[in-house]
């Protein structure tokens, strides 16, 4: 050993092997810190939830271009308030006066003159925005928002707004005018934006639960939630009406629709009526109890929140740099250590792979927070030196997830064991173990201990029973919950809705190129007059990017919520939606979205905090400069972008889980390098869903990929749930993954879905063979049949043509 001129310890591979275990581990970690600086970046302090903080969700409703309209709303309210009320302030009136004024404004919405109606709508919007002109802080604005919005709900404002929104949707003059315009701006959607703003503020505010809420407000919240999810408005849930707006926009018939606001309202309506992730977990627990299934092995939300991120695996450029540094160190060692030449001879059996040392010493690397594998630890190293208990706290005591086994896995294991040891099989029998060796008995016992029966399996079995025995099976009891009502509402046009959402997602993705045939999603952000200064252009640029990010956030949340709720309600509802997403190229679209510098997307600073509502209406705005716009905020990451990425990964997982044809799509579209780059984001939940997607395709990626990605393989082992007899880490061909079966798999699934939908929802197409038949001659002849008038007038002609003029062969008839 020697201290080189570079100031560091010069040591070669063989000398490193001679170091004590502890020193060797420290040395390797120090080397990695030098060569992989990006691995030491801190974990992102991100907590996944249904939504961001309330203030952030309010501010994202408005684009920065809409800023001047806040004062316009205030002016409309003030004019009306001064006309009908004394010179008092809104906060100085009592509850009866507040209610009287709200009723007066509601009556004003029914006037026929469009201009007057718009002014009243703006006055109502100012109330929903918290009458901010009289407030001195953001907290005060939010207090008055809650008070005013519950007041507006009480007097019946929401129903009136839905009727007006329907009028605007069917306004053919506005639609045809927008279609003819070469460039659409904010001015084309003014009426729609005001209505959607009020509706969004009402839904978003009412769904926020507060311990200080009065019993009346809590009751009003539950009633409103039920009404939103029921077909009370236009004989359909509000979400179905908004889906209709989305498809109309994408078809090109209404290019002026403010799509960001529509999507945000659609997302919040679904979230409010169906419930978020906590409610989903509760529904799942309740359904398992009702079906007599054992409780869930763990609370997945809690497990994910307690996980820590892993260090990202080194990229190719980092590995090359590492190799060059190592070569330079070895070169210095050769020059300075003539007396150790014997140790510097290169081992002829060693490869030149720069990953070799990293893979050999994965067990010493703490960056993945792993405990060493027991077999490797015993073979490679002496027993570890015991640490005091305080040092061991940071290490996980075991794997985070309890392993699961499907009934099908046990059947496959028993079938292969019987054919191997006995020479015959018993089909689906999982109890008979006669003739099998003792270790196989133990294996079956372990598999059965971890057997997991999902709600979906029970639902599929019940559906098969209904199809087999349509008469004796009895009537199915369908719980008319909000999810069921929504599915019934969107079922006729579900494929079009999915295509429309994915079209907008494609247009909003940062990787999309501007094409002439793509839809224009910027109608509700572009001003009437385009910017003339550099500062205005920069501000509009930030606004446009923010606008696209919010659209991606809303669509990703809508798709994920629908998939999760439909899967719990009935698995074939989920499969129907998932299959149409796959047919609409959702899988390559999400991969295309991730085929960018994902760290740049997550740390993007496309927001101007001083222009966010409600900050901008209670503070004096500072003068904006190009420097302040470039600097952005001081946040470590952008919440909405990280939320969107996690949602899209979860959607991809939902679409591909247990579907070999779709897993092969991931392989064909070369998703592995794209997903591996996403591991650079040090956030545990995002990494978990990336690792899940890598795990399902590992066996198809080849031995070389697995060999050169051992760090990723190790992370999968630690963080993803184990299926006890799943050989994901090896290249063994799967029985269910024959390439010629892929199309058959999707076709069989489609047939099952169609049978389910026609049995449960298509009453007109019921099988005539199963309709009860009346065999009594008297009752059949005694039935009164309504004949049309023209038939009665021409009855003689009909008798002549159909009866008298046709010869009847009585012999043939009697035979």
mmCIF file of C-alpha atoms in Angstrom, residues 23-282:
data_model
loop_
_atom_site.group_PDB
_atom_site.id
_atom_site.type_symbol
_atom_site.label_atom_id
_atom_site.label_comp_id
_atom_site.label_asym_id
_atom_site.label_seq_id
_atom_site.Cartn_x
_atom_site.Cartn_y
_atom_site.Cartn_z
ATOM 1 C CA UNK A 23 -12.690 -2.512 5.982
ATOM 2 C CA UNK A 24 -13.412 -4.027 2.593
ATOM 3 C CA UNK A 25 -17.089 -3.029 2.835
ATOM 4 C CA UNK A 26 -16.216 0.543 3.859
ATOM 5 C CA UNK A 27 -13.651 0.771 1.067
ATOM 6 C CA UNK A 28 -16.194 -0.382 -1.557
ATOM 7 C CA UNK A 29 -18.794 2.084 -0.286
ATOM 8 C CA UNK A 30 -16.311 4.945 -0.459
ATOM 9 C CA UNK A 31 -15.316 3.968 -3.991
ATOM 10 C CA UNK A 32 -18.969 3.925 -5.016
ATOM 11 C CA UNK A 33 -19.544 7.347 -3.517
ATOM 12 C CA UNK A 34 -16.785 8.649 -5.745
ATOM 13 C CA UNK A 35 -18.025 6.994 -8.926
ATOM 14 C CA UNK A 36 -21.808 7.148 -8.419
ATOM 15 C CA UNK A 37 -22.427 10.577 -6.978
ATOM 16 C CA UNK A 38 -26.037 10.534 -8.112
ATOM 17 C CA UNK A 39 -26.770 7.589 -5.812
ATOM 18 C CA UNK A 40 -26.248 9.811 -2.798
ATOM 19 C CA UNK A 41 -29.099 12.162 -3.733
ATOM 20 C CA UNK A 42 -31.617 12.364 -0.862
ATOM 21 C CA UNK A 43 -34.937 10.525 -0.865
ATOM 22 C CA UNK A 44 -37.866 12.620 -2.112
ATOM 23 C CA UNK A 45 -40.075 13.531 0.854
ATOM 24 C CA UNK A 46 -43.275 12.738 -1.034
ATOM 25 C CA UNK A 47 -46.412 11.340 0.551
ATOM 26 C CA UNK A 48 -48.807 9.784 -1.931
ATOM 27 C CA UNK A 49 -52.455 10.701 -1.336
ATOM 28 C CA UNK A 50 -55.751 11.032 -3.229
ATOM 29 C CA UNK A 51 -55.018 14.715 -3.878
ATOM 30 C CA UNK A 52 -52.505 17.436 -3.117
ATOM 31 C CA UNK A 53 -53.115 20.005 -0.365
ATOM 32 C CA UNK A 54 -56.420 21.851 -0.693
ATOM 33 C CA UNK A 55 -54.784 25.186 -1.581
ATOM 34 C CA UNK A 56 -52.760 23.525 -4.380
ATOM 35 C CA UNK A 57 -55.862 21.827 -5.806
ATOM 36 C CA UNK A 58 -57.706 25.175 -5.807
ATOM 37 C CA UNK A 59 -54.866 27.030 -7.519
ATOM 38 C CA UNK A 60 -54.570 24.423 -10.316
ATOM 39 C CA UNK A 61 -58.133 25.145 -11.436
ATOM 40 C CA UNK A 62 -57.105 28.536 -12.828
ATOM 41 C CA UNK A 63 -54.540 29.229 -15.514
ATOM 42 C CA UNK A 64 -52.372 32.327 -14.991
ATOM 43 C CA UNK A 65 -53.985 33.856 -18.092
ATOM 44 C CA UNK A 66 -57.290 33.975 -16.170
ATOM 45 C CA UNK A 67 -55.747 36.238 -13.483
ATOM 46 C CA UNK A 68 -57.592 39.465 -14.486
ATOM 47 C CA UNK A 69 -60.976 37.702 -14.159
ATOM 48 C CA UNK A 70 -60.721 37.592 -10.340
ATOM 49 C CA UNK A 71 -61.293 41.368 -10.200
ATOM 50 C CA UNK A 72 -64.049 41.119 -12.838
ATOM 51 C CA UNK A 73 -65.935 38.597 -10.651
ATOM 52 C CA UNK A 74 -65.540 40.909 -7.657
ATOM 53 C CA UNK A 75 -66.857 43.862 -9.666
ATOM 54 C CA UNK A 76 -69.970 41.909 -10.814
ATOM 55 C CA UNK A 77 -70.731 40.878 -7.224
ATOM 56 C CA UNK A 78 -70.180 44.401 -5.857
ATOM 57 C CA UNK A 79 -72.568 45.974 -8.419
ATOM 58 C CA UNK A 80 -75.341 43.516 -7.597
ATOM 59 C CA UNK A 81 -74.663 43.679 -3.833
ATOM 60 C CA UNK A 82 -74.837 47.503 -3.718
ATOM 61 C CA UNK A 83 -78.097 47.475 -5.703
ATOM 62 C CA UNK A 84 -79.970 45.103 -3.402
ATOM 63 C CA UNK A 85 -78.210 45.369 -0.029
ATOM 64 C CA UNK A 86 -77.096 48.268 2.203
ATOM 65 C CA UNK A 87 -73.504 49.485 2.209
ATOM 66 C CA UNK A 88 -72.508 46.814 4.708
ATOM 67 C CA UNK A 89 -69.800 44.258 3.966
ATOM 68 C CA UNK A 90 -70.681 40.630 3.257
ATOM 69 C CA UNK A 91 -69.070 39.504 6.537
ATOM 70 C CA UNK A 92 -71.240 41.964 8.513
ATOM 71 C CA UNK A 93 -74.572 40.451 7.369
ATOM 72 C CA UNK A 94 -76.351 37.768 9.367
ATOM 73 C CA UNK A 95 -77.175 34.246 8.106
ATOM 74 C CA UNK A 96 -80.726 35.184 7.008
ATOM 75 C CA UNK A 97 -79.422 38.085 4.873
ATOM 76 C CA UNK A 98 -76.723 35.845 3.368
ATOM 77 C CA UNK A 99 -79.349 33.281 2.404
ATOM 78 C CA UNK A 100 -81.704 35.920 0.962
ATOM 79 C CA UNK A 101 -78.951 37.345 -1.242
ATOM 80 C CA UNK A 102 -77.882 33.861 -2.414
ATOM 81 C CA UNK A 103 -81.528 33.121 -3.375
ATOM 82 C CA UNK A 104 -81.714 36.423 -5.274
ATOM 83 C CA UNK A 105 -78.576 35.553 -7.239
ATOM 84 C CA UNK A 106 -79.964 32.091 -7.996
ATOM 85 C CA UNK A 107 -83.139 33.649 -9.447
ATOM 86 C CA UNK A 108 -80.906 35.836 -11.634
ATOM 87 C CA UNK A 109 -79.497 32.709 -13.321
ATOM 88 C CA UNK A 110 -82.893 32.113 -14.938
ATOM 89 C CA UNK A 111 -82.981 35.335 -16.994
ATOM 90 C CA UNK A 112 -82.920 34.868 -20.770
ATOM 91 C CA UNK A 113 -80.363 37.598 -21.588
ATOM 92 C CA UNK A 114 -76.960 35.914 -21.834
ATOM 93 C CA UNK A 115 -74.955 38.969 -20.678
ATOM 94 C CA UNK A 116 -77.063 39.425 -17.524
ATOM 95 C CA UNK A 117 -76.877 35.729 -16.780
ATOM 96 C CA UNK A 118 -73.081 35.751 -17.102
ATOM 97 C CA UNK A 119 -72.810 38.692 -14.674
ATOM 98 C CA UNK A 120 -74.904 36.833 -12.072
ATOM 99 C CA UNK A 121 -72.824 33.677 -12.600
ATOM 100 C CA UNK A 122 -69.645 35.718 -12.010
ATOM 101 C CA UNK A 123 -71.151 37.134 -8.782
ATOM 102 C CA UNK A 124 -71.887 33.570 -7.609
ATOM 103 C CA UNK A 125 -68.338 32.545 -8.575
ATOM 104 C CA UNK A 126 -66.990 35.424 -6.422
ATOM 105 C CA UNK A 127 -68.990 34.048 -3.491
ATOM 106 C CA UNK A 128 -67.577 30.556 -4.132
ATOM 107 C CA UNK A 129 -64.086 32.097 -4.219
ATOM 108 C CA UNK A 130 -64.579 33.269 -0.632
ATOM 109 C CA UNK A 131 -65.518 36.985 -1.151
ATOM 110 C CA UNK A 132 -61.764 37.569 -1.057
ATOM 111 C CA UNK A 133 -62.059 41.376 -1.356
ATOM 112 C CA UNK A 134 -62.868 41.548 2.368
ATOM 113 C CA UNK A 135 -60.196 39.046 3.472
ATOM 114 C CA UNK A 136 -56.658 39.765 4.619
ATOM 115 C CA UNK A 137 -55.197 36.223 4.657
ATOM 116 C CA UNK A 138 -55.433 32.945 2.730
ATOM 117 C CA UNK A 139 -56.910 31.171 5.783
ATOM 118 C CA UNK A 140 -59.707 33.762 5.922
ATOM 119 C CA UNK A 141 -60.450 33.250 2.209
ATOM 120 C CA UNK A 142 -60.704 29.484 2.770
ATOM 121 C CA UNK A 143 -63.005 29.987 5.785
ATOM 122 C CA UNK A 144 -65.441 32.127 3.771
ATOM 123 C CA UNK A 145 -65.209 29.740 0.819
ATOM 124 C CA UNK A 146 -66.509 26.886 2.980
ATOM 125 C CA UNK A 147 -69.268 29.018 4.482
ATOM 126 C CA UNK A 148 -70.437 30.468 1.135
ATOM 127 C CA UNK A 149 -70.278 27.147 -0.742
ATOM 128 C CA UNK A 150 -72.384 25.279 1.834
ATOM 129 C CA UNK A 151 -74.821 28.222 1.644
ATOM 130 C CA UNK A 152 -74.967 27.953 -2.174
ATOM 131 C CA UNK A 153 -75.504 24.194 -1.901
ATOM 132 C CA UNK A 154 -78.354 24.721 0.567
ATOM 133 C CA UNK A 155 -80.287 27.053 -1.757
ATOM 134 C CA UNK A 156 -79.984 24.613 -4.695
ATOM 135 C CA UNK A 157 -77.315 26.312 -6.826
ATOM 136 C CA UNK A 158 -75.713 23.100 -8.105
ATOM 137 C CA UNK A 159 -78.861 21.840 -9.888
ATOM 138 C CA UNK A 160 -79.270 25.222 -11.609
ATOM 139 C CA UNK A 161 -75.613 25.120 -12.714
ATOM 140 C CA UNK A 162 -76.039 21.619 -14.198
ATOM 141 C CA UNK A 163 -79.020 22.843 -16.255
ATOM 142 C CA UNK A 164 -77.039 25.846 -17.516
ATOM 143 C CA UNK A 165 -74.057 23.610 -18.329
ATOM 144 C CA UNK A 166 -76.346 21.355 -20.376
ATOM 145 C CA UNK A 167 -77.588 24.408 -22.260
ATOM 146 C CA UNK A 168 -74.000 25.473 -23.040
ATOM 147 C CA UNK A 169 -73.034 21.935 -24.144
ATOM 148 C CA UNK A 170 -75.974 21.911 -26.598
ATOM 149 C CA UNK A 171 -75.300 25.486 -27.764
ATOM 150 C CA UNK A 172 -74.818 24.713 -31.449
ATOM 151 C CA UNK A 173 -74.128 28.364 -32.356
ATOM 152 C CA UNK A 174 -71.075 28.522 -30.047
ATOM 153 C CA UNK A 175 -69.856 25.137 -31.319
ATOM 154 C CA UNK A 176 -70.133 26.022 -35.014
ATOM 155 C CA UNK A 177 -68.515 29.431 -34.375
ATOM 156 C CA UNK A 178 -65.566 27.756 -32.577
ATOM 157 C CA UNK A 179 -65.144 25.147 -35.337
ATOM 158 C CA UNK A 180 -64.832 27.900 -37.977
ATOM 159 C CA UNK A 181 -62.297 29.955 -35.992
ATOM 160 C CA UNK A 182 -58.637 29.522 -36.974
ATOM 161 C CA UNK A 183 -57.407 30.161 -33.401
ATOM 162 C CA UNK A 184 -59.424 29.555 -30.236
ATOM 163 C CA UNK A 185 -58.706 31.543 -27.077
ATOM 164 C CA UNK A 186 -60.013 32.046 -23.531
ATOM 165 C CA UNK A 187 -62.791 34.349 -24.772
ATOM 166 C CA UNK A 188 -64.543 31.473 -26.615
ATOM 167 C CA UNK A 189 -65.182 29.510 -23.436
ATOM 168 C CA UNK A 190 -66.068 32.289 -20.954
ATOM 169 C CA UNK A 191 -69.574 31.042 -20.022
ATOM 170 C CA UNK A 192 -68.432 27.440 -19.709
ATOM 171 C CA UNK A 193 -65.405 28.344 -17.617
ATOM 172 C CA UNK A 194 -67.441 30.362 -15.111
ATOM 173 C CA UNK A 195 -69.949 27.509 -14.645
ATOM 174 C CA UNK A 196 -67.258 24.824 -14.381
ATOM 175 C CA UNK A 197 -65.271 26.969 -11.910
ATOM 176 C CA UNK A 198 -68.254 27.225 -9.543
ATOM 177 C CA UNK A 199 -69.080 23.521 -9.848
ATOM 178 C CA UNK A 200 -65.454 22.480 -9.254
ATOM 179 C CA UNK A 201 -65.102 24.757 -6.210
ATOM 180 C CA UNK A 202 -68.315 23.330 -4.776
ATOM 181 C CA UNK A 203 -67.306 19.664 -5.273
ATOM 182 C CA UNK A 204 -63.722 20.211 -4.105
ATOM 183 C CA UNK A 205 -64.725 22.187 -0.996
ATOM 184 C CA UNK A 206 -67.676 20.054 0.098
ATOM 185 C CA UNK A 207 -65.679 16.811 -0.093
ATOM 186 C CA UNK A 208 -63.018 18.244 2.285
ATOM 187 C CA UNK A 209 -63.982 16.977 5.733
ATOM 188 C CA UNK A 210 -63.268 19.237 8.686
ATOM 189 C CA UNK A 211 -63.726 18.315 12.384
ATOM 190 C CA UNK A 212 -65.258 21.762 12.948
ATOM 191 C CA UNK A 213 -68.113 21.127 10.468
ATOM 192 C CA UNK A 214 -71.627 21.414 11.899
ATOM 193 C CA UNK A 215 -73.971 18.359 11.825
ATOM 194 C CA UNK A 216 -76.022 20.177 9.152
ATOM 195 C CA UNK A 217 -72.956 20.495 6.906
ATOM 196 C CA UNK A 218 -72.066 16.812 7.403
ATOM 197 C CA UNK A 219 -75.600 15.784 6.462
ATOM 198 C CA UNK A 220 -75.498 18.117 3.439
ATOM 199 C CA UNK A 221 -72.182 16.548 2.348
ATOM 200 C CA UNK A 222 -73.613 12.998 2.425
ATOM 201 C CA UNK A 223 -76.763 14.068 0.551
ATOM 202 C CA UNK A 224 -74.720 15.887 -2.104
ATOM 203 C CA UNK A 225 -72.411 12.856 -2.475
ATOM 204 C CA UNK A 226 -75.410 10.573 -3.080
ATOM 205 C CA UNK A 227 -76.992 13.006 -5.550
ATOM 206 C CA UNK A 228 -73.751 13.397 -7.541
ATOM 207 C CA UNK A 229 -73.438 9.634 -7.995
ATOM 208 C CA UNK A 230 -77.149 9.051 -8.756
ATOM 209 C CA UNK A 231 -78.892 9.610 -12.101
ATOM 210 C CA UNK A 232 -80.696 12.694 -10.785
ATOM 211 C CA UNK A 233 -79.204 15.244 -13.185
ATOM 212 C CA UNK A 234 -80.442 14.535 -16.737
ATOM 213 C CA UNK A 235 -81.173 10.909 -15.739
ATOM 214 C CA UNK A 236 -77.452 10.163 -15.521
ATOM 215 C CA UNK A 237 -74.666 10.694 -12.953
ATOM 216 C CA UNK A 238 -72.787 13.975 -13.376
ATOM 217 C CA UNK A 239 -69.644 12.063 -14.400
ATOM 218 C CA UNK A 240 -71.411 10.610 -17.473
ATOM 219 C CA UNK A 241 -72.353 14.122 -18.634
ATOM 220 C CA UNK A 242 -68.716 15.229 -18.270
ATOM 221 C CA UNK A 243 -67.497 12.153 -20.168
ATOM 222 C CA UNK A 244 -69.859 13.237 -22.940
ATOM 223 C CA UNK A 245 -68.144 16.650 -23.007
ATOM 224 C CA UNK A 246 -64.747 14.925 -23.340
ATOM 225 C CA UNK A 247 -65.829 12.857 -26.361
ATOM 226 C CA UNK A 248 -67.538 15.841 -28.008
ATOM 227 C CA UNK A 249 -64.318 17.845 -27.619
ATOM 228 C CA UNK A 250 -62.159 15.053 -29.075
ATOM 229 C CA UNK A 251 -64.490 14.528 -32.033
ATOM 230 C CA UNK A 252 -63.806 18.142 -33.082
ATOM 231 C CA UNK A 253 -67.434 19.303 -32.697
ATOM 232 C CA UNK A 254 -66.666 21.528 -29.670
ATOM 233 C CA UNK A 255 -63.016 22.660 -29.760
ATOM 234 C CA UNK A 256 -63.763 25.555 -27.385
ATOM 235 C CA UNK A 257 -64.536 23.323 -24.380
ATOM 236 C CA UNK A 258 -62.146 24.157 -21.497
ATOM 237 C CA UNK A 259 -60.833 20.598 -21.219
ATOM 238 C CA UNK A 260 -58.604 21.055 -18.173
ATOM 239 C CA UNK A 261 -61.548 22.236 -16.054
ATOM 240 C CA UNK A 262 -63.812 19.470 -17.384
ATOM 241 C CA UNK A 263 -61.221 16.809 -16.525
ATOM 242 C CA UNK A 264 -60.550 18.255 -13.062
ATOM 243 C CA UNK A 265 -64.286 18.328 -12.291
ATOM 244 C CA UNK A 266 -64.669 14.780 -13.652
ATOM 245 C CA UNK A 267 -61.787 13.543 -11.469
ATOM 246 C CA UNK A 268 -63.100 15.210 -8.304
ATOM 247 C CA UNK A 269 -66.663 13.987 -8.972
ATOM 248 C CA UNK A 270 -65.447 10.379 -9.315
ATOM 249 C CA UNK A 271 -63.202 10.739 -6.272
ATOM 250 C CA UNK A 272 -66.028 12.194 -4.162
ATOM 251 C CA UNK A 273 -68.797 9.783 -5.223
ATOM 252 C CA UNK A 274 -66.781 6.536 -5.386
ATOM 253 C CA UNK A 275 -64.135 7.267 -2.724
ATOM 254 C CA UNK A 276 -60.346 7.471 -2.605
ATOM 255 C CA UNK A 277 -57.667 4.891 -1.784
ATOM 256 C CA UNK A 278 -58.513 4.682 1.938
ATOM 257 C CA UNK A 279 -62.164 4.024 1.089
ATOM 258 C CA UNK A 280 -61.097 1.434 -1.500
ATOM 259 C CA UNK A 281 -59.159 -0.436 1.174
ATOM 260 C CA UNK A 282 -62.201 -0.342 3.489
#
